[in-house]
Coordinates of C-alpha atoms in Angstrom, one line a residue:
Chain A
M5 CA 17.3 35.3 2.2
K6 CA 15.1 33.1 4.1
N7 CA 11.6 34.0 3.1
K8 CA 13.5 34.2 -0.3
R9 CA 13.9 30.5 -0.3
S10 CA 10.7 29.9 1.0
L11 CA 9.0 30.9 -2.4
F12 CA 10.0 27.3 -3.6
A13 CA 7.6 26.3 -1.8
V14 CA 4.6 28.4 -3.5
P15 CA 3.9 26.2 -6.5
Y16 CA 3.9 23.3 -4.5
I17 CA 1.5 25.0 -1.8
V18 CA -0.6 25.5 -5.0
W19 CA -0.7 21.9 -6.3
M20 CA -1.8 20.5 -2.5
A21 CA -4.6 23.5 -2.9
F22 CA -6.2 22.1 -5.3
L23 CA -5.6 18.2 -5.4
V24 CA -5.3 17.8 -1.9
V25 CA -8.0 20.2 -0.3
I26 CA -10.9 21.2 -3.0
P27 CA -11.3 17.4 -4.0
I28 CA -11.4 16.5 -0.4
I29 CA -14.6 19.6 -0.2
I30 CA -15.6 18.6 -3.5
M31 CA -16.3 15.0 -2.0
V32 CA -18.2 16.9 1.2
V33 CA -20.1 18.8 -0.9
Y34 CA -20.9 15.2 -3.0
A35 CA -22.0 13.9 0.1
F36 CA -24.5 16.4 0.8
T37 CA -25.8 17.6 -1.9
T38 CA -28.7 15.8 -4.8
G39 CA -27.8 14.3 -7.6
A40 CA -28.9 16.9 -10.6
T41 CA -29.6 15.2 -14.2
D42 CA -27.9 18.2 -15.7
G43 CA -24.6 17.7 -14.4
S44 CA -24.7 21.0 -12.2
L45 CA -25.4 20.8 -8.1
G46 CA -28.4 19.4 -6.6
A47 CA -30.3 20.8 -3.6
F48 CA -28.7 20.2 0.0
T49 CA -30.1 17.3 1.8
L50 CA -28.9 14.4 4.2
D51 CA -30.6 11.3 2.0
N52 CA -27.0 10.2 1.6
F53 CA -26.5 9.5 4.4
T54 CA -29.7 8.3 6.4
S55 CA -29.7 5.7 3.1
M56 CA -27.0 4.3 4.0
G57 CA -28.7 2.0 6.9
S58 CA -29.9 0.1 4.5
Y59 CA -26.7 -0.8 4.3
T60 CA -25.3 -1.8 7.7
V61 CA -24.5 -5.0 6.8
V62 CA -22.0 -4.2 4.5
F63 CA -20.6 -1.6 7.2
T64 CA -20.9 -4.4 10.3
R65 CA -18.9 -7.1 7.8
S66 CA -16.3 -4.8 6.9
F67 CA -15.4 -3.7 10.9
K68 CA -16.2 -7.2 11.9
L69 CA -13.6 -8.7 8.9
A70 CA -11.1 -6.0 8.9
L71 CA -10.8 -6.3 13.0
I72 CA -10.0 -9.5 12.9
A73 CA -7.4 -9.6 10.3
T74 CA -6.0 -6.6 12.3
A75 CA -6.1 -9.4 15.7
V76 CA -4.8 -12.0 13.0
C77 CA -1.7 -10.2 11.4
L78 CA -0.8 -9.0 15.3
L79 CA -1.3 -12.2 16.8
I80 CA 1.0 -13.4 14.6
G81 CA 3.6 -10.5 13.7
Y82 CA 4.1 -9.2 17.4
P83 CA 5.5 -12.8 18.2
I84 CA 7.2 -12.9 14.5
S85 CA 9.1 -9.4 15.0
Y86 CA 10.1 -10.1 18.1
M87 CA 11.4 -13.8 17.3
I88 CA 14.2 -12.0 14.4
A89 CA 14.8 -8.9 16.5
K90 CA 16.9 -11.5 18.7
E91 CA 18.6 -13.2 15.8
G92 CA 21.9 -12.2 14.6
P93 CA 23.0 -9.5 12.7
R94 CA 22.8 -11.1 9.2
F95 CA 20.0 -13.7 9.9
Q96 CA 17.9 -10.2 10.8
R97 CA 19.0 -8.4 7.3
V98 CA 17.9 -12.3 5.5
A99 CA 14.6 -12.1 7.3
M100 CA 13.5 -8.7 6.7
V101 CA 14.3 -8.8 3.1
L102 CA 12.6 -12.0 3.2
I103 CA 9.3 -10.4 4.8
M104 CA 9.5 -7.1 2.5
L105 CA 10.1 -8.4 -1.1
P106 CA 6.2 -9.6 -1.4
M107 CA 5.1 -6.2 -0.2
W108 CA 7.0 -5.1 -3.4
I109 CA 4.6 -8.0 -5.7
N110 CA 1.8 -6.0 -6.7
F111 CA -1.6 -7.0 -4.0
L112 CA -3.3 -8.2 -7.2
L113 CA -1.2 -10.8 -7.8
R114 CA -0.5 -12.1 -4.4
T115 CA -4.3 -11.9 -3.4
Y116 CA -4.9 -13.8 -7.2
S117 CA -2.0 -16.5 -5.8
W118 CA -4.9 -17.5 -3.7
M119 CA -7.6 -17.7 -5.7
S120 CA -5.9 -21.0 -7.4
I121 CA -5.4 -22.7 -4.0
L122 CA -8.7 -21.9 -2.2
E123 CA -10.9 -22.8 -5.8
N124 CA -13.2 -26.3 -5.3
N125 CA -10.8 -27.8 -7.7
G126 CA -7.8 -25.7 -6.1
L127 CA -4.8 -27.2 -4.3
L128 CA -6.1 -27.3 -1.0
N129 CA -8.6 -29.4 -1.7
Q130 CA -7.0 -31.4 -3.7
I131 CA -5.1 -32.2 -0.9
F132 CA -7.6 -32.1 1.3
R133 CA -9.4 -35.4 -1.1
S134 CA -6.3 -37.6 -1.3
I135 CA -5.8 -37.3 2.3
G136 CA -9.1 -38.2 2.6
L137 CA -10.1 -36.0 5.2
I138 CA -13.1 -35.0 2.6
D139 CA -14.6 -38.8 3.3
L140 CA -13.8 -38.4 6.9
Y141 CA -15.8 -35.5 7.3
N142 CA -18.7 -37.4 5.1
S143 CA -18.3 -40.1 6.8
I144 CA -19.3 -38.4 10.3
A145 CA -21.2 -35.5 9.1
I146 CA -24.1 -38.0 7.4
H147 CA -24.2 -39.4 11.2
F148 CA -25.3 -36.1 12.2
A149 CA -27.6 -35.7 8.9
A150 CA -31.2 -35.4 10.3
D151 CA -31.9 -38.2 7.4
P152 CA -28.7 -39.8 6.2
S153 CA -30.2 -41.5 3.1
A154 CA -30.8 -38.1 1.7
Y155 CA -26.6 -36.5 2.7
Q156 CA -25.2 -35.4 0.1
P157 CA -21.9 -36.2 0.4
I158 CA -19.7 -33.4 -0.5
T159 CA -16.6 -33.4 -2.8
Y160 CA -15.0 -30.3 -1.8
F161 CA -15.0 -27.5 1.3
Q162 CA -16.2 -24.2 -0.6
M163 CA -13.4 -22.2 0.3
M164 CA -13.6 -19.3 -1.8
G165 CA -16.4 -16.9 -1.5
T166 CA -16.2 -17.4 2.7
S167 CA -15.9 -13.9 4.8
G168 CA -12.3 -16.8 6.2
A169 CA -10.8 -16.1 2.6
V170 CA -11.5 -12.3 2.6
V171 CA -9.4 -12.6 6.1
L172 CA -6.9 -15.0 5.2
G173 CA -6.8 -12.1 1.5
M174 CA -6.2 -9.4 3.9
V175 CA -3.5 -11.1 6.3
Y176 CA -1.5 -12.5 3.4
N177 CA -1.6 -8.6 1.9
Y178 CA -1.0 -6.9 5.3
L179 CA 1.3 -9.2 7.4
P180 CA 4.8 -7.2 6.5
F181 CA 2.8 -3.9 7.4
M182 CA 2.1 -5.2 11.0
I183 CA 5.9 -6.8 10.6
L184 CA 7.5 -3.7 9.6
P185 CA 7.2 -1.4 12.7
I186 CA 6.6 -3.8 15.6
Y187 CA 10.2 -5.4 14.3
S188 CA 12.0 -1.0 13.5
V189 CA 10.7 -0.9 17.6
I190 CA 11.8 -4.1 19.2
V191 CA 15.4 -3.1 17.3
K192 CA 16.0 -0.4 18.9
L193 CA 14.9 -1.1 22.2
D194 CA 17.1 -0.4 25.0
H195 CA 18.9 -3.6 26.5
S196 CA 20.1 -2.5 29.1
L197 CA 16.1 -2.3 30.1
V198 CA 15.0 -6.0 30.2
E199 CA 18.8 -6.8 31.9
A200 CA 17.9 -3.6 34.9
A201 CA 14.3 -5.5 35.0
H202 CA 16.1 -8.2 35.5
D203 CA 18.3 -7.6 37.8
L204 CA 15.6 -5.9 39.9
G205 CA 13.9 -9.7 40.2
A206 CA 11.4 -9.5 37.7
N207 CA 11.2 -13.2 35.9
N208 CA 10.7 -13.4 31.8
L209 CA 7.2 -12.8 31.8
C210 CA 7.2 -9.6 33.6
V211 CA 9.8 -7.8 31.7
F212 CA 7.9 -8.9 28.8
R213 CA 4.8 -7.0 30.7
K214 CA 6.2 -4.3 32.3
V215 CA 9.2 -3.4 30.0
I216 CA 9.0 -4.6 26.7
F217 CA 5.7 -4.7 24.8
P218 CA 4.9 -0.6 26.5
L219 CA 8.1 0.1 24.8
S220 CA 7.3 -1.7 21.7
L221 CA 3.6 -0.5 21.9
P222 CA 4.4 2.8 19.3
G223 CA 5.4 -0.4 16.7
V224 CA 2.2 -2.1 17.5
L225 CA -0.6 0.3 17.3
S226 CA 1.3 1.8 13.7
G227 CA 1.4 -1.5 12.9
I228 CA -2.5 -2.0 13.5
T229 CA -2.8 1.7 11.8
M230 CA -1.1 0.8 8.5
V231 CA -3.4 -3.2 9.0
F232 CA -6.5 -1.9 9.7
V233 CA -7.3 1.1 7.5
P234 CA -6.4 -0.8 4.0
S235 CA -8.4 -4.2 5.4
V236 CA -11.1 -2.0 6.3
S237 CA -11.2 0.7 2.6
T238 CA -10.3 -3.1 0.0
F239 CA -12.3 -3.9 -2.6
A240 CA -10.6 -5.6 -4.6
I241 CA -9.9 -8.6 -2.2
S242 CA -13.0 -9.4 -1.4
R243 CA -14.0 -9.3 -4.8
L244 CA -11.6 -11.9 -5.7
L245 CA -11.7 -13.7 -2.9
G246 CA -15.0 -12.7 -1.6
G247 CA -16.7 -14.2 -5.2
G248 CA -19.4 -11.0 -4.8
N249 CA -20.4 -12.6 -1.4
Q250 CA -18.6 -10.7 1.1
M251 CA -19.4 -6.9 -0.2
L252 CA -17.0 -4.9 1.9
L253 CA -17.0 -0.8 1.9
G254 CA -14.4 -0.5 -0.6
D255 CA -17.2 -3.0 -3.0
L256 CA -20.4 -0.2 -2.2
I257 CA -18.1 2.7 -2.9
E258 CA -16.5 1.4 -6.6
L259 CA -20.1 0.3 -7.0
Q260 CA -21.4 3.7 -7.3
F261 CA -18.8 4.8 -8.8
T262 CA -18.1 2.1 -12.0
G263 CA -20.9 0.0 -11.4
G264 CA -24.6 -0.2 -12.5
A265 CA -26.0 1.8 -8.8
Y266 CA -24.4 4.5 -10.3
N267 CA -25.1 7.1 -7.6
P268 CA -21.3 9.4 -7.5
H269 CA -23.0 10.5 -4.1
L270 CA -23.7 8.6 -2.2
G271 CA -20.7 7.3 -3.3
A272 CA -18.4 10.2 -1.6
A273 CA -21.0 10.5 1.3
I274 CA -19.7 6.5 2.4
A275 CA -16.3 7.9 1.4
M276 CA -16.5 11.2 3.4
V277 CA -17.2 8.1 6.4
M278 CA -14.7 6.3 5.8
M279 CA -12.2 9.3 5.7
V280 CA -13.6 10.7 9.6
I281 CA -12.8 6.6 10.6
V282 CA -9.8 7.1 9.7
V283 CA -9.2 10.1 11.4
V284 CA -10.4 8.8 14.4
C285 CA -8.8 5.9 14.6
M286 CA -5.3 7.8 13.8
W287 CA -6.2 10.5 15.8
V288 CA -6.8 8.1 18.8
M289 CA -3.6 5.8 18.2
N290 CA -1.8 8.5 18.5
H291 CA -3.3 10.0 21.1
F292 CA -3.4 6.8 23.5
G293 CA 0.3 5.6 21.6
E294 CA 1.8 10.0 23.4
G295 CA 0.1 8.8 25.9
E296 CA 2.9 5.8 26.6
E297 CA 4.8 7.2 25.9
Q298 CA 5.2 9.8 28.8
A299 CA 4.0 7.2 31.1
V300 CA 7.3 5.2 30.1
M301 CA 9.7 8.4 30.3
L302 CA 8.0 9.2 34.2
Chain B
M24 CA 19.1 -27.2 26.6
M25 CA 15.8 -25.5 27.5
K26 CA 17.4 -22.3 25.9
R27 CA 17.9 -24.8 22.5
R28 CA 14.8 -26.0 22.6
H29 CA 13.2 -22.6 23.1
A30 CA 15.2 -21.5 19.9
A31 CA 14.3 -24.6 17.3
S32 CA 10.3 -24.2 17.9
N33 CA 11.3 -20.0 17.7
R34 CA 12.4 -21.3 13.6
F35 CA 9.8 -23.7 13.4
F36 CA 7.2 -20.8 13.8
M37 CA 9.8 -18.7 12.0
A38 CA 9.6 -21.1 8.9
L39 CA 5.8 -21.2 9.3
V40 CA 5.3 -17.9 8.6
F41 CA 8.0 -17.7 5.7
L42 CA 6.3 -20.5 4.0
F43 CA 3.1 -19.1 4.4
L44 CA 4.4 -15.6 2.6
Y45 CA 5.8 -18.1 0.1
A46 CA 4.3 -21.1 -1.0
P47 CA 1.8 -19.1 -3.2
I48 CA 4.4 -17.0 -4.8
F49 CA 6.0 -20.1 -5.7
L50 CA 3.2 -22.1 -6.8
L51 CA 1.5 -19.1 -8.7
I52 CA 5.7 -20.2 -10.8
V53 CA 5.8 -23.2 -11.4
F54 CA 2.9 -22.9 -12.4
S55 CA 2.8 -20.4 -15.3
F56 CA 5.3 -23.1 -16.4
N57 CA 2.5 -25.6 -17.4
A58 CA 1.8 -26.9 -20.5
G59 CA -2.0 -26.9 -19.2
E60 CA -4.2 -24.5 -18.5
S61 CA -5.0 -25.8 -15.0
S62 CA -3.3 -24.5 -11.8
V63 CA -3.3 -27.5 -10.1
V64 CA -3.0 -30.4 -12.4
W65 CA 0.4 -30.0 -14.0
K66 CA 0.4 -31.3 -17.4
G67 CA 5.0 -30.9 -18.7
F68 CA 6.8 -27.8 -19.1
S69 CA 6.4 -25.0 -21.1
L70 CA 6.6 -21.6 -22.3
K71 CA 3.2 -21.0 -23.9
W72 CA 1.7 -18.4 -22.1
Y73 CA 5.1 -16.2 -21.6
G74 CA 4.2 -16.1 -25.4
E75 CA 0.7 -15.7 -25.3
L76 CA 1.6 -12.8 -22.8
F77 CA 3.8 -11.0 -25.1
R78 CA 0.9 -11.5 -28.2
D79 CA -1.0 -10.0 -25.7
R80 CA -2.0 -6.3 -26.8
L81 CA -3.9 -4.9 -24.5
I82 CA -1.1 -6.2 -21.3
M83 CA 1.4 -5.2 -23.9
Q84 CA 0.0 -1.4 -24.2
S85 CA -0.9 -1.6 -20.4
V86 CA 3.1 -2.4 -19.6
Y87 CA 4.0 0.5 -21.7
T88 CA 1.2 3.1 -20.0
T89 CA 2.8 2.5 -16.4
L90 CA 6.0 2.4 -17.2
L91 CA 5.7 5.8 -18.4
V92 CA 2.8 7.1 -16.0
S93 CA 5.8 5.8 -13.2
L94 CA 8.7 7.6 -14.7
L95 CA 7.2 10.8 -15.4
A96 CA 5.3 10.9 -12.7
T97 CA 8.7 10.0 -10.6
I98 CA 10.5 12.5 -12.7
I99 CA 8.5 15.6 -12.1
S100 CA 7.2 14.4 -8.5
T101 CA 11.3 14.0 -7.0
I102 CA 11.9 17.6 -8.9
A103 CA 9.1 19.4 -7.4
G104 CA 9.0 17.8 -4.1
T105 CA 13.0 18.4 -3.4
F106 CA 12.0 22.3 -3.6
A107 CA 8.9 22.2 -2.3
S108 CA 10.8 20.6 0.8
I109 CA 13.9 23.2 0.6
G110 CA 11.1 25.9 0.8
F111 CA 8.9 24.1 3.8
Y112 CA 12.3 24.2 6.0
S113 CA 13.4 27.1 5.4
M114 CA 10.1 28.4 6.8
R115 CA 8.9 29.1 10.7
R116 CA 7.7 26.1 12.6
R117 CA 4.3 27.8 12.9
V118 CA 3.7 27.9 9.1
R119 CA 5.1 24.7 8.2
E120 CA 3.9 22.0 10.4
P121 CA -0.1 22.7 9.1
L122 CA 1.4 22.5 5.4
M123 CA 2.7 19.2 6.8
T124 CA 0.2 18.1 7.6
I125 CA -2.2 18.9 4.4
N126 CA 1.1 16.8 3.0
S127 CA 0.8 13.7 5.0
I128 CA -3.7 13.3 4.3
P129 CA -2.7 11.6 0.6
M130 CA -0.6 9.6 2.7
M131 CA -2.6 8.7 5.4
N132 CA -6.1 8.7 3.9
A133 CA -7.2 5.2 2.6
D134 CA -6.2 5.5 -1.4
I135 CA -9.8 4.9 -2.4
V136 CA -10.9 8.0 -0.5
T137 CA -8.2 9.4 -2.4
G138 CA -9.2 7.8 -6.0
V139 CA -12.7 9.0 -5.1
S140 CA -12.2 12.9 -4.1
L141 CA -9.8 13.3 -7.1
C142 CA -12.3 11.6 -9.3
L143 CA -15.1 13.7 -8.5
F144 CA -12.4 17.0 -8.5
F145 CA -11.6 16.1 -12.4
V146 CA -15.7 15.7 -13.3
A147 CA -16.1 19.0 -11.6
F148 CA -13.4 20.7 -13.4
F149 CA -14.2 18.9 -16.5
N150 CA -17.6 20.6 -16.0
L151 CA -16.6 23.8 -15.5
W152 CA -14.3 23.8 -17.9
G153 CA -16.5 23.0 -20.8
D154 CA -18.7 25.9 -19.9
F155 CA -15.8 28.2 -20.2
A156 CA -14.3 26.7 -23.6
G157 CA -18.0 26.6 -25.1
W158 CA -18.3 30.3 -23.8
I159 CA -14.6 31.0 -25.4
N160 CA -15.6 29.6 -28.3
S161 CA -18.9 32.0 -28.9
I162 CA -17.7 34.5 -28.6
Q163 CA -14.3 34.8 -31.2
G164 CA -13.5 32.2 -33.9
L165 CA -9.9 32.2 -33.9
I166 CA -9.0 29.1 -31.5
T167 CA -11.6 26.4 -31.0
L168 CA -11.3 24.9 -27.2
P169 CA -12.2 21.7 -27.0
T170 CA -15.4 21.5 -24.8
R171 CA -15.2 17.9 -23.9
L172 CA -12.6 16.6 -21.8
N173 CA -12.6 12.5 -20.0
L174 CA -9.9 11.2 -17.9
G175 CA -7.1 9.4 -19.2
F176 CA -3.4 9.6 -19.0
G177 CA -3.4 13.6 -18.3
T178 CA -5.4 12.5 -15.3
L179 CA -4.1 9.8 -14.5
L180 CA -0.4 11.3 -14.6
L181 CA -1.6 14.5 -12.0
A182 CA -3.2 11.6 -9.8
H183 CA -0.1 9.4 -9.5
I184 CA 2.3 13.3 -9.2
S185 CA -0.1 14.1 -6.2
F186 CA 0.4 11.3 -4.1
N187 CA 3.9 10.5 -5.4
I188 CA 6.0 14.1 -4.0
P189 CA 4.5 13.4 -0.4
Y190 CA 7.0 10.8 -0.5
V191 CA 9.8 12.5 -1.7
I192 CA 9.6 15.0 1.3
L193 CA 9.3 12.4 3.5
S194 CA 12.3 11.2 3.0
V195 CA 14.1 14.7 1.6
G196 CA 13.1 16.7 4.5
P197 CA 15.1 14.7 6.9
K198 CA 18.4 15.7 4.7
L199 CA 17.8 18.7 4.5
R200 CA 17.0 19.0 8.5
Q201 CA 20.2 17.5 9.3
M202 CA 22.0 19.5 6.8
D203 CA 24.2 22.6 8.9
R204 CA 22.4 25.8 7.7
N205 CA 25.4 27.2 8.0
L206 CA 27.5 25.9 4.6
V207 CA 24.7 27.7 2.5
D208 CA 25.8 31.1 4.3
A209 CA 29.6 30.2 4.0
A210 CA 28.7 29.3 0.5
Q211 CA 27.4 32.2 -0.4
D212 CA 29.6 34.1 1.5
L213 CA 32.3 32.9 -0.2
G214 CA 31.8 34.1 -2.8
C215 CA 28.5 32.0 -4.6
T216 CA 25.6 32.9 -6.0
W217 CA 22.6 31.3 -4.6
M218 CA 22.3 28.7 -7.3
Q219 CA 26.0 27.2 -7.1
A220 CA 24.9 27.2 -3.3
F221 CA 22.4 25.1 -4.3
W222 CA 24.5 23.3 -7.3
K223 CA 27.6 22.8 -4.9
V224 CA 25.8 22.3 -1.3
I225 CA 22.4 21.9 -0.8
L226 CA 22.1 19.1 -4.0
P227 CA 25.1 16.6 -2.7
E228 CA 23.8 16.5 0.8
I229 CA 20.8 16.0 0.1
K230 CA 21.6 13.5 -3.0
P231 CA 21.1 10.4 -0.6
G232 CA 17.0 12.0 0.4
I233 CA 16.0 12.2 -3.3
V234 CA 17.0 9.3 -4.5
S235 CA 15.3 7.2 -2.4
G236 CA 12.8 9.3 -2.8
A237 CA 12.8 8.7 -6.3
L238 CA 12.9 5.1 -5.7
I239 CA 9.8 5.5 -3.4
A240 CA 7.6 7.3 -5.9
F241 CA 8.3 5.0 -8.8
T242 CA 7.2 1.9 -7.0
M243 CA 4.2 3.7 -5.3
S244 CA 3.6 4.8 -9.4
V245 CA 3.7 0.8 -10.6
D246 CA 2.3 -0.8 -7.7
D247 CA -0.7 1.5 -7.8
F248 CA -4.1 0.0 -8.7
V249 CA -7.0 1.8 -6.1
I250 CA -5.7 5.6 -7.1
S251 CA -5.4 4.6 -11.2
Y252 CA -8.6 2.8 -10.6
F253 CA -10.6 6.1 -10.5
T254 CA -8.5 8.6 -12.1
A255 CA -7.5 6.7 -15.7
G256 CA -11.2 6.6 -17.1
S257 CA -12.3 4.1 -19.1
A258 CA -10.0 3.7 -22.3
T259 CA -6.2 3.6 -20.0
S260 CA -5.3 0.9 -18.5
T261 CA -2.3 0.9 -16.3
L262 CA -1.0 -3.1 -15.8
A263 CA -2.3 -3.1 -12.1
M264 CA -5.8 -2.4 -13.8
Q265 CA -5.4 -4.7 -16.5
I266 CA -4.4 -7.9 -14.1
Y267 CA -7.7 -6.8 -12.1
S268 CA -9.4 -7.1 -15.0
M269 CA -8.3 -10.4 -15.7
T270 CA -8.2 -11.9 -12.2
K271 CA -12.4 -10.5 -12.7
K272 CA -12.9 -13.3 -15.2
R273 CA -11.2 -16.5 -14.6
I274 CA -7.7 -17.8 -13.9
S275 CA -5.7 -17.3 -16.5
P276 CA -1.9 -18.7 -16.2
K277 CA -1.3 -15.4 -18.4
I278 CA -1.1 -14.2 -14.9
N279 CA 0.8 -16.4 -13.9
A280 CA 3.3 -16.2 -16.4
I281 CA 3.2 -12.0 -15.1
S282 CA 3.9 -12.3 -12.1
T283 CA 6.9 -14.7 -12.8
L284 CA 8.8 -12.3 -14.7
L285 CA 6.9 -9.2 -12.8
F286 CA 8.7 -11.4 -9.2
I287 CA 11.9 -12.1 -11.0
T288 CA 12.5 -7.9 -12.2
V289 CA 12.0 -7.2 -8.8
L290 CA 14.1 -9.4 -7.3
V291 CA 17.0 -8.9 -9.6
L292 CA 16.7 -4.6 -8.5
L293 CA 16.4 -5.5 -5.3
V294 CA 19.7 -8.0 -5.2
I295 CA 21.5 -5.2 -7.3
V296 CA 20.9 -2.6 -5.1
N297 CA 22.0 -5.0 -1.8
I298 CA 25.2 -5.2 -4.1
R299 CA 25.2 -1.3 -4.2
E300 CA 24.7 -0.5 -0.8
S301 CA 26.9 -3.2 0.6
H302 CA 29.7 -2.3 -1.5
Q303 CA 29.5 1.1 -0.9
E304 CA 29.4 0.3 3.0
R305 CA 32.8 -1.1 2.8
A306 CA 33.7 1.9 0.9
A307 CA 32.8 3.8 3.5
L308 CA 34.4 1.4 6.0
T309 CA 38.1 1.0 4.4
R310 CA 38.1 5.0 4.0
Q311 CA 37.1 5.5 7.6
T312 CA 39.9 3.1 8.4
G313 CA 42.4 4.5 6.1
K314 CA 42.1 7.9 7.4
K315 CA 42.8 6.5 11.3

């Protein structure tokens, strides 16, 4: 009887073989072969991987920006989750709905909303101009200029197209991904442990360091992966807020498929590298997380 | 005293974070009603951009595509995912675990990797199909198979189904695990056929999981950009793809108008869901206390 019921999974297993496993195999095959003119597969090669050497800048930039964005998300996300978890149940409910609501709006629109704020003639520059910040900057910068007579006063701060704008876009889009898992761990935390630590003479800092933070680590780790993975692989955020100056790994892949630099083999190789990175991240996080849990159990 | 000051500073920090989250959205909404084209200078109230939005054939077509693909993908992946998880949960652990790992690949992988691999798969399949159809056409004259297939609505739908099913399984699975396995056996001992047992016992037990799985699948589909971008081809376009191509060109208040409409839709849906949930909770509570 039992075996008969497990037959229900057979169609989906076939589906997974065709639309999950085989596509990944094809991607790996593409990554290790040369392009042939007639569309069939070419010979085995490692050129796709060696030619990535010329994109080292893109690799380091992707990692740098994604790591900064993840760190900023953690620095904002941890305290806010902690504060929300300490409030009353009604407040918590409303606050979490408010945190999640932006996630329901397409990330392109959320990113777009920053374009009109960060533009050269955008809202922030208008505010800076009206409070005199730009004049102030000019009056200071002219003293430091090598040739004060040739100093060109600026009329706006360049924010679009900078790496800061891209990091801002990542933080804005993925902050909820950091808050949700951390909050859900902290809110379930057994409060008697905190009380016990206090009774045993620990001060607030010590309780946080030795009890609350280690116990919330699984949430922190899943928050880090949930922010880092989309940040390192994004291409729309860097395109919209980086204005083409801030090419990331995602942009590089996308260019190989749709852009003028059409080369699916290189694109597949980069995508494969990204997949390996994600798997390694997940593995490290899981490993690390389990170890911590065991330590807590002991 | 100390504690109160602490609470005040906490509230201040929270307010700042909420300001950060909502100020851009608020600006977006306000400037969708702007008479001018600027997204900074207010030139008076107008609904002009909404009119332009509804007259834009490309946008309306992409809304239709998005809704159609999301609905179809949700229906198919909910049914397929439910049966798949029933199958998975009657398997032995040793068999189930590796299958569940494969199932979670599309959820773990970055969207761009899933998109790229599916795109390459479809293209490779189309090449094979081209050879096959040419061969079939050459050996007989009764039917002519199309030899050139392209990325389009079909591939878009397949991609959406394949990234939706894992989420359905993820939300149906726990309900199946919670269910008392003896219930099905009991129903069958009492004379139910397997089909009857499924409709009368399993389905009501796992219904909440199916509903939430379908909701997740639908929102994932509507929200998806990256995977659609790689699998829809050049002729088909979802709303997210349309927005991307618009934002790449120039800032247009039409995008603000779409954002506002979408935001209001989401808000209304969330309010309805929340009200329903609290009604159900209250009903459950009165039922419980009534029993006592």
